[in-house]
Amino acid sequence: MGKHTSELLSTLSSSSSRVQNFIINEILDPRLSTPRSAKMAGDIAFIAVIAFACLRPRPKARPTMKLVSQEFLHIKSPIAIPLHEISLIELKNHEMFMSDENHK
């Protein structure tokens, strides 16, 4: 994986099997410490899900800023899966945290 954000975005927009194998840890800044709790790992995964929703190709399919801010206000349950086991394609395609009203 390249170090530049545009490389990540172009890679994610492709449907190659290479993308399916990326793990969320591979895009996190390696200078940051590993999340110490399931809540912290869940927060990171949640932010990634929202980020992918904001990058949808069709602008009308993207969440509004109001919806994003409401999502941040809701209390999220910790996830049971460690970050090193969550692939980017799972986060991109599976809206595991966002409310149903986002998917209209």
mmCIF file of N, CA and C in Angstrom:
data_model
loop_
_atom_site.group_PDB
_atom_site.id
_atom_site.type_symbol
_atom_site.label_atom_id
_atom_site.label_comp_id
_atom_site.label_asym_id
_atom_site.label_seq_id
_atom_site.Cartn_x
_atom_site.Cartn_y
_atom_site.Cartn_z
ATOM 1 N N MET A 1 0.848 -1.172 0.000
ATOM 2 C CA MET A 1 0.000 0.000 0.000
ATOM 3 C C MET A 1 0.887 1.227 0.000
ATOM 4 N N GLY A 2 0.543 2.177 -0.822
ATOM 5 C CA GLY A 2 1.281 3.427 -0.877
ATOM 6 C C GLY A 2 1.038 4.266 0.357
ATOM 7 N N LYS A 3 1.824 5.287 0.505
ATOM 8 C CA LYS A 3 1.725 6.140 1.681
ATOM 9 C C LYS A 3 0.818 7.341 1.455
ATOM 10 N N HIS A 4 0.391 7.578 0.239
ATOM 11 C CA HIS A 4 -0.380 8.778 -0.057
ATOM 12 C C HIS A 4 -1.871 8.471 -0.073
ATOM 13 N N THR A 5 -2.662 9.395 0.452
ATOM 14 C CA THR A 5 -4.110 9.213 0.542
ATOM 15 C C THR A 5 -4.750 8.935 -0.804
ATOM 16 N N SER A 6 -4.305 9.615 -1.851
ATOM 17 C CA SER A 6 -4.914 9.405 -3.169
ATOM 18 C C SER A 6 -4.688 7.976 -3.658
ATOM 19 N N GLU A 7 -3.556 7.375 -3.292
ATOM 20 C CA GLU A 7 -3.309 5.979 -3.659
ATOM 21 C C GLU A 7 -4.316 5.064 -2.973
ATOM 22 N N LEU A 8 -4.602 5.337 -1.709
ATOM 23 C CA LEU A 8 -5.580 4.543 -0.978
ATOM 24 C C LEU A 8 -6.953 4.667 -1.619
ATOM 25 N N LEU A 9 -7.366 5.882 -1.928
ATOM 26 C CA LEU A 9 -8.692 6.099 -2.508
ATOM 27 C C LEU A 9 -8.831 5.428 -3.862
ATOM 28 N N SER A 10 -7.807 5.525 -4.705
ATOM 29 C CA SER A 10 -7.904 4.879 -6.017
ATOM 30 C C SER A 10 -7.878 3.359 -5.879
ATOM 31 N N THR A 11 -7.126 2.853 -4.928
ATOM 32 C CA THR A 11 -7.092 1.414 -4.693
ATOM 33 C C THR A 11 -8.447 0.921 -4.204
ATOM 34 N N LEU A 12 -9.063 1.662 -3.298
ATOM 35 C CA LEU A 12 -10.356 1.254 -2.755
ATOM 36 C C LEU A 12 -11.466 1.319 -3.785
ATOM 37 N N SER A 13 -11.340 2.218 -4.746
ATOM 38 C CA SER A 13 -12.386 2.332 -5.757
ATOM 39 C C SER A 13 -12.317 1.198 -6.777
ATOM 40 N N SER A 14 -11.189 0.513 -6.824
ATOM 41 C CA SER A 14 -11.099 -0.642 -7.721
ATOM 42 C C SER A 14 -11.777 -1.830 -7.048
ATOM 43 N N SER A 15 -12.154 -2.799 -7.830
ATOM 44 C CA SER A 15 -12.823 -3.970 -7.254
ATOM 45 C C SER A 15 -11.886 -5.173 -7.214
ATOM 46 N N SER A 16 -10.611 -4.913 -7.189
ATOM 47 C CA SER A 16 -9.641 -6.008 -7.232
ATOM 48 C C SER A 16 -9.636 -6.799 -5.926
ATOM 49 N N SER A 17 -9.137 -8.014 -6.028
ATOM 50 C CA SER A 17 -9.036 -8.847 -4.833
ATOM 51 C C SER A 17 -7.970 -8.297 -3.892
ATOM 52 N N ARG A 18 -7.081 -7.468 -4.424
ATOM 53 C CA ARG A 18 -6.044 -6.851 -3.596
ATOM 54 C C ARG A 18 -6.681 -6.017 -2.489
ATOM 55 N N VAL A 19 -7.745 -5.288 -2.824
ATOM 56 C CA VAL A 19 -8.435 -4.452 -1.845
ATOM 57 C C VAL A 19 -9.057 -5.313 -0.759
ATOM 58 N N GLN A 20 -9.617 -6.446 -1.138
ATOM 59 C CA GLN A 20 -10.289 -7.302 -0.170
ATOM 60 C C GLN A 20 -9.340 -7.797 0.906
ATOM 61 N N ASN A 21 -8.048 -7.839 0.595
ATOM 62 C CA ASN A 21 -7.075 -8.350 1.548
ATOM 63 C C ASN A 21 -6.493 -7.286 2.470
ATOM 64 N N PHE A 22 -6.758 -6.006 2.205
ATOM 65 C CA PHE A 22 -6.241 -4.964 3.082
ATOM 66 C C PHE A 22 -6.935 -5.032 4.430
ATOM 67 N N ILE A 23 -6.160 -4.884 5.462
ATOM 68 C CA ILE A 23 -6.678 -4.871 6.825
ATOM 69 C C ILE A 23 -6.623 -3.424 7.310
ATOM 70 N N ILE A 24 -7.555 -3.051 8.162
ATOM 71 C CA ILE A 24 -7.636 -1.663 8.614
ATOM 72 C C ILE A 24 -6.317 -1.195 9.233
ATOM 73 N N ASN A 25 -5.600 -2.092 9.903
ATOM 74 C CA ASN A 25 -4.310 -1.714 10.497
ATOM 75 C C ASN A 25 -3.320 -1.186 9.464
ATOM 76 N N GLU A 26 -3.471 -1.625 8.206
ATOM 77 C CA GLU A 26 -2.536 -1.220 7.160
ATOM 78 C C GLU A 26 -2.686 0.240 6.751
ATOM 79 N N ILE A 27 -3.808 0.865 7.083
ATOM 80 C CA ILE A 27 -3.971 2.273 6.720
ATOM 81 C C ILE A 27 -3.839 3.200 7.921
ATOM 82 N N LEU A 28 -3.733 2.627 9.118
ATOM 83 C CA LEU A 28 -3.563 3.459 10.305
ATOM 84 C C LEU A 28 -2.120 3.942 10.399
ATOM 85 N N ASP A 29 -1.946 5.105 10.954
ATOM 86 C CA ASP A 29 -0.612 5.676 11.132
ATOM 87 C C ASP A 29 0.190 4.765 12.064
ATOM 88 N N PRO A 30 1.308 4.206 11.589
ATOM 89 C CA PRO A 30 2.080 3.272 12.416
ATOM 90 C C PRO A 30 2.728 3.934 13.632
ATOM 91 N N ARG A 31 2.787 5.257 13.639
ATOM 92 C CA ARG A 31 3.374 5.954 14.788
ATOM 93 C C ARG A 31 2.430 5.974 15.984
ATOM 94 N N LEU A 32 1.153 5.705 15.744
ATOM 95 C CA LEU A 32 0.179 5.690 16.833
ATOM 96 C C LEU A 32 0.208 4.343 17.536
ATOM 97 N N SER A 33 -0.057 4.370 18.832
ATOM 98 C CA SER A 33 -0.072 3.105 19.570
ATOM 99 C C SER A 33 -1.303 2.287 19.191
ATOM 100 N N THR A 34 -1.197 0.997 19.366
ATOM 101 C CA THR A 34 -2.301 0.084 19.083
ATOM 102 C C THR A 34 -3.435 0.363 20.068
ATOM 103 N N PRO A 35 -4.680 0.333 19.608
ATOM 104 C CA PRO A 35 -5.804 0.558 20.527
ATOM 105 C C PRO A 35 -5.753 -0.415 21.700
ATOM 106 N N ARG A 36 -5.958 0.114 22.898
ATOM 107 C CA ARG A 36 -5.834 -0.701 24.100
ATOM 108 C C ARG A 36 -7.150 -1.317 24.561
ATOM 109 N N SER A 37 -8.243 -0.948 23.934
ATOM 110 C CA SER A 37 -9.529 -1.493 24.375
ATOM 111 C C SER A 37 -10.416 -1.785 23.171
ATOM 112 N N ALA A 38 -11.412 -2.632 23.405
ATOM 113 C CA ALA A 38 -12.373 -2.943 22.341
ATOM 114 C C ALA A 38 -13.165 -1.696 21.968
ATOM 115 N N LYS A 39 -13.424 -0.817 22.930
ATOM 116 C CA LYS A 39 -14.157 0.420 22.643
ATOM 117 C C LYS A 39 -13.352 1.296 21.692
ATOM 118 N N MET A 40 -12.063 1.449 21.962
ATOM 119 C CA MET A 40 -11.211 2.269 21.101
ATOM 120 C C MET A 40 -11.125 1.667 19.695
ATOM 121 N N ALA A 41 -10.981 0.357 19.603
ATOM 122 C CA ALA A 41 -10.938 -0.311 18.296
ATOM 123 C C ALA A 41 -12.264 -0.121 17.571
ATOM 124 N N GLY A 42 -13.359 -0.222 18.299
ATOM 125 C CA GLY A 42 -14.675 -0.003 17.711
ATOM 126 C C GLY A 42 -14.848 1.411 17.205
ATOM 127 N N ASP A 43 -14.325 2.378 17.956
ATOM 128 C CA ASP A 43 -14.401 3.778 17.525
ATOM 129 C C ASP A 43 -13.640 3.986 16.218
ATOM 130 N N ILE A 44 -12.478 3.367 16.110
ATOM 131 C CA ILE A 44 -11.681 3.487 14.882
ATOM 132 C C ILE A 44 -12.427 2.865 13.707
ATOM 133 N N ALA A 45 -12.985 1.677 13.909
ATOM 134 C CA ALA A 45 -13.742 1.017 12.840
ATOM 135 C C ALA A 45 -14.967 1.841 12.463
ATOM 136 N N PHE A 46 -15.638 2.411 13.445
ATOM 137 C CA PHE A 46 -16.819 3.239 13.204
ATOM 138 C C PHE A 46 -16.465 4.462 12.360
ATOM 139 N N ILE A 47 -15.376 5.118 12.685
ATOM 140 C CA ILE A 47 -14.938 6.291 11.920
ATOM 141 C C ILE A 47 -14.606 5.889 10.486
ATOM 142 N N ALA A 48 -13.986 4.723 10.317
ATOM 143 C CA ALA A 48 -13.676 4.248 8.959
ATOM 144 C C ALA A 48 -14.954 3.992 8.165
ATOM 145 N N VAL A 49 -15.969 3.417 8.799
ATOM 146 C CA VAL A 49 -17.242 3.169 8.117
ATOM 147 C C VAL A 49 -17.863 4.488 7.665
ATOM 148 N N ILE A 50 -17.856 5.479 8.540
ATOM 149 C CA ILE A 50 -18.412 6.790 8.176
ATOM 150 C C ILE A 50 -17.595 7.417 7.052
ATOM 151 N N ALA A 51 -16.279 7.296 7.131
ATOM 152 C CA ALA A 51 -15.430 7.860 6.073
ATOM 153 C C ALA A 51 -15.753 7.231 4.722
ATOM 154 N N PHE A 52 -15.910 5.910 4.685
ATOM 155 C CA PHE A 52 -16.265 5.248 3.427
ATOM 156 C C PHE A 52 -17.629 5.697 2.932
ATOM 157 N N ALA A 53 -18.573 5.882 3.844
ATOM 158 C CA ALA A 53 -19.905 6.360 3.440
ATOM 159 C C ALA A 53 -19.807 7.750 2.813
ATOM 160 N N CYS A 54 -18.920 8.576 3.336
ATOM 161 C CA CYS A 54 -18.739 9.937 2.803
ATOM 162 C C CYS A 54 -18.033 9.943 1.449
ATOM 163 N N LEU A 55 -17.406 8.838 1.083
ATOM 164 C CA LEU A 55 -16.674 8.743 -0.182
ATOM 165 C C LEU A 55 -17.464 8.040 -1.283
ATOM 166 N N ARG A 56 -18.728 7.766 -1.039
ATOM 167 C CA ARG A 56 -19.538 7.101 -2.070
ATOM 168 C C ARG A 56 -19.518 7.917 -3.355
ATOM 169 N N PRO A 57 -19.489 7.247 -4.511
ATOM 170 C CA PRO A 57 -19.405 7.959 -5.796
ATOM 171 C C PRO A 57 -20.586 8.890 -6.062
ATOM 172 N N ARG A 58 -21.787 8.466 -5.692
ATOM 173 C CA ARG A 58 -22.969 9.301 -5.933
ATOM 174 C C ARG A 58 -23.192 10.226 -4.740
ATOM 175 N N PRO A 59 -23.108 11.532 -4.938
ATOM 176 C CA PRO A 59 -23.271 12.470 -3.824
ATOM 177 C C PRO A 59 -24.559 12.272 -3.022
ATOM 178 N N LYS A 60 -25.646 11.929 -3.679
ATOM 179 C CA LYS A 60 -26.922 11.746 -2.966
ATOM 180 C C LYS A 60 -26.896 10.517 -2.054
ATOM 181 N N ALA A 61 -25.966 9.598 -2.303
ATOM 182 C CA ALA A 61 -25.849 8.396 -1.473
ATOM 183 C C ALA A 61 -24.988 8.635 -0.236
ATOM 184 N N ARG A 62 -24.333 9.781 -0.179
ATOM 185 C CA ARG A 62 -23.472 10.106 0.964
ATOM 186 C C ARG A 62 -24.319 10.637 2.120
ATOM 187 N N PRO A 63 -23.885 10.378 3.352
ATOM 188 C CA PRO A 63 -24.630 10.924 4.485
ATOM 189 C C PRO A 63 -24.436 12.440 4.575
ATOM 190 N N THR A 64 -25.441 13.117 5.099
ATOM 191 C CA THR A 64 -25.324 14.559 5.309
ATOM 192 C C THR A 64 -24.444 14.805 6.532
ATOM 193 N N MET A 65 -23.947 16.014 6.671
ATOM 194 C CA MET A 65 -23.145 16.345 7.854
ATOM 195 C C MET A 65 -23.990 16.210 9.120
ATOM 196 N N LYS A 66 -25.270 16.545 9.017
ATOM 197 C CA LYS A 66 -26.162 16.403 10.171
ATOM 198 C C LYS A 66 -26.231 14.939 10.600
ATOM 199 N N LEU A 67 -26.389 14.053 9.629
ATOM 200 C CA LEU A 67 -26.462 12.627 9.927
ATOM 201 C C LEU A 67 -25.147 12.117 10.514
ATOM 202 N N VAL A 68 -24.036 12.565 9.956
ATOM 203 C CA VAL A 68 -22.723 12.160 10.473
ATOM 204 C C VAL A 68 -22.576 12.618 11.922
ATOM 205 N N SER A 69 -22.937 13.867 12.198
ATOM 206 C CA SER A 69 -22.802 14.368 13.570
ATOM 207 C C SER A 69 -23.721 13.607 14.522
ATOM 208 N N GLN A 70 -24.924 13.244 14.066
ATOM 209 C CA GLN A 70 -25.828 12.450 14.905
ATOM 210 C C GLN A 70 -25.240 11.074 15.190
ATOM 211 N N GLU A 71 -24.605 10.483 14.189
ATOM 212 C CA GLU A 71 -23.975 9.173 14.389
ATOM 213 C C GLU A 71 -22.872 9.255 15.446
ATOM 214 N N PHE A 72 -22.099 10.334 15.423
ATOM 215 C CA PHE A 72 -21.027 10.483 16.403
ATOM 216 C C PHE A 72 -21.569 10.654 17.820
ATOM 217 N N LEU A 73 -22.788 11.152 17.951
ATOM 218 C CA LEU A 73 -23.372 11.360 19.272
ATOM 219 C C LEU A 73 -23.924 10.078 19.893
ATOM 220 N N HIS A 74 -24.235 9.082 19.067
ATOM 221 C CA HIS A 74 -24.766 7.822 19.594
ATOM 222 C C HIS A 74 -23.657 7.002 20.240
ATOM 223 N N ILE A 75 -23.993 6.371 21.330
ATOM 224 C CA ILE A 75 -23.024 5.506 22.009
ATOM 225 C C ILE A 75 -22.922 4.196 21.239
ATOM 226 N N LYS A 76 -21.720 3.808 20.922
ATOM 227 C CA LYS A 76 -21.478 2.581 20.156
ATOM 228 C C LYS A 76 -20.993 1.474 21.088
ATOM 229 N N SER A 77 -21.402 0.270 20.800
ATOM 230 C CA SER A 77 -20.931 -0.887 21.562
ATOM 231 C C SER A 77 -19.544 -1.272 21.063
ATOM 232 N N PRO A 78 -18.698 -1.773 21.961
ATOM 233 C CA PRO A 78 -17.385 -2.247 21.508
ATOM 234 C C PRO A 78 -17.559 -3.402 20.523
ATOM 235 N N ILE A 79 -16.623 -3.521 19.604
ATOM 236 C CA ILE A 79 -16.686 -4.630 18.651
ATOM 237 C C ILE A 79 -15.898 -5.811 19.210
ATOM 238 N N ALA A 80 -16.290 -6.996 18.815
ATOM 239 C CA ALA A 80 -15.640 -8.204 19.323
ATOM 240 C C ALA A 80 -14.458 -8.629 18.463
ATOM 241 N N ILE A 81 -14.320 -8.021 17.284
ATOM 242 C CA ILE A 81 -13.268 -8.413 16.349
ATOM 243 C C ILE A 81 -12.086 -7.452 16.481
ATOM 244 N N PRO A 82 -10.862 -7.965 16.644
ATOM 245 C CA PRO A 82 -9.698 -7.078 16.700
ATOM 246 C C PRO A 82 -9.476 -6.377 15.354
ATOM 247 N N LEU A 83 -8.902 -5.186 15.396
ATOM 248 C CA LEU A 83 -8.681 -4.410 14.167
ATOM 249 C C LEU A 83 -7.858 -5.167 13.136
ATOM 250 N N HIS A 84 -6.897 -5.959 13.592
ATOM 251 C CA HIS A 84 -6.043 -6.666 12.626
ATOM 252 C C HIS A 84 -6.788 -7.783 11.896
ATOM 253 N N GLU A 85 -8.062 -8.000 12.234
ATOM 254 C CA GLU A 85 -8.868 -9.002 11.533
ATOM 255 C C GLU A 85 -9.972 -8.381 10.677
ATOM 256 N N ILE A 86 -10.083 -7.056 10.668
ATOM 257 C CA ILE A 86 -11.142 -6.388 9.906
ATOM 258 C C ILE A 86 -10.565 -5.883 8.594
ATOM 259 N N SER A 87 -11.129 -6.364 7.490
ATOM 260 C CA SER A 87 -10.644 -5.920 6.183
ATOM 261 C C SER A 87 -11.329 -4.619 5.783
ATOM 262 N N LEU A 88 -10.665 -3.865 4.934
ATOM 263 C CA LEU A 88 -11.237 -2.604 4.461
ATOM 264 C C LEU A 88 -12.507 -2.837 3.662
ATOM 265 N N ILE A 89 -12.553 -3.917 2.918
ATOM 266 C CA ILE A 89 -13.745 -4.192 2.111
ATOM 267 C C ILE A 89 -14.945 -4.464 3.017
ATOM 268 N N GLU A 90 -14.716 -5.076 4.178
ATOM 269 C CA GLU A 90 -15.808 -5.278 5.137
ATOM 270 C C GLU A 90 -16.337 -3.943 5.634
ATOM 271 N N LEU A 91 -15.440 -3.037 5.932
ATOM 272 C CA LEU A 91 -15.858 -1.714 6.396
ATOM 273 C C LEU A 91 -16.532 -0.926 5.289
ATOM 274 N N LYS A 92 -16.010 -1.060 4.084
ATOM 275 C CA LYS A 92 -16.550 -0.299 2.957
ATOM 276 C C LYS A 92 -17.945 -0.778 2.579
ATOM 277 N N ASN A 93 -18.155 -2.074 2.575
ATOM 278 C CA ASN A 93 -19.417 -2.639 2.096
ATOM 279 C C ASN A 93 -20.429 -2.939 3.191
ATOM 280 N N HIS A 94 -19.981 -3.063 4.392
ATOM 281 C CA HIS A 94 -20.887 -3.433 5.473
ATOM 282 C C HIS A 94 -21.040 -2.257 6.417
ATOM 283 N N GLU A 95 -22.192 -1.662 6.404
ATOM 284 C CA GLU A 95 -22.460 -0.498 7.241
ATOM 285 C C GLU A 95 -22.771 -0.983 8.655
ATOM 286 N N MET A 96 -21.771 -1.550 9.329
ATOM 287 C CA MET A 96 -22.033 -2.235 10.581
ATOM 288 C C MET A 96 -22.368 -1.325 11.746
ATOM 289 N N PHE A 97 -22.209 -0.036 11.583
ATOM 290 C CA PHE A 97 -22.497 0.866 12.686
ATOM 291 C C PHE A 97 -23.585 1.881 12.379
ATOM 292 N N MET A 98 -23.722 2.272 11.119
ATOM 293 C CA MET A 98 -24.569 3.413 10.806
ATOM 294 C C MET A 98 -26.050 3.065 10.857
ATOM 295 N N SER A 99 -26.865 4.052 11.212
ATOM 296 C CA SER A 99 -28.311 3.869 11.338
ATOM 297 C C SER A 99 -28.939 3.539 10.001
ATOM 298 N N ASP A 100 -30.081 2.878 10.042
ATOM 299 C CA ASP A 100 -30.798 2.502 8.826
ATOM 300 C C ASP A 100 -31.238 3.704 8.012
ATOM 301 N N GLU A 101 -31.474 4.842 8.645
ATOM 302 C CA GLU A 101 -31.955 6.000 7.895
ATOM 303 C C GLU A 101 -30.918 6.525 6.916
ATOM 304 N N ASN A 102 -29.666 6.101 7.034
ATOM 305 C CA ASN A 102 -28.623 6.523 6.093
ATOM 306 C C ASN A 102 -28.762 5.848 4.740
ATOM 307 N N HIS A 103 -29.468 4.762 4.666
ATOM 308 C CA HIS A 103 -29.445 3.919 3.477
ATOM 309 C C HIS A 103 -30.650 4.110 2.576
ATOM 310 N N LYS A 104 -31.243 5.257 2.594
ATOM 311 C CA LYS A 104 -32.415 5.529 1.756
ATOM 312 C C LYS A 104 -32.011 5.904 0.369
#
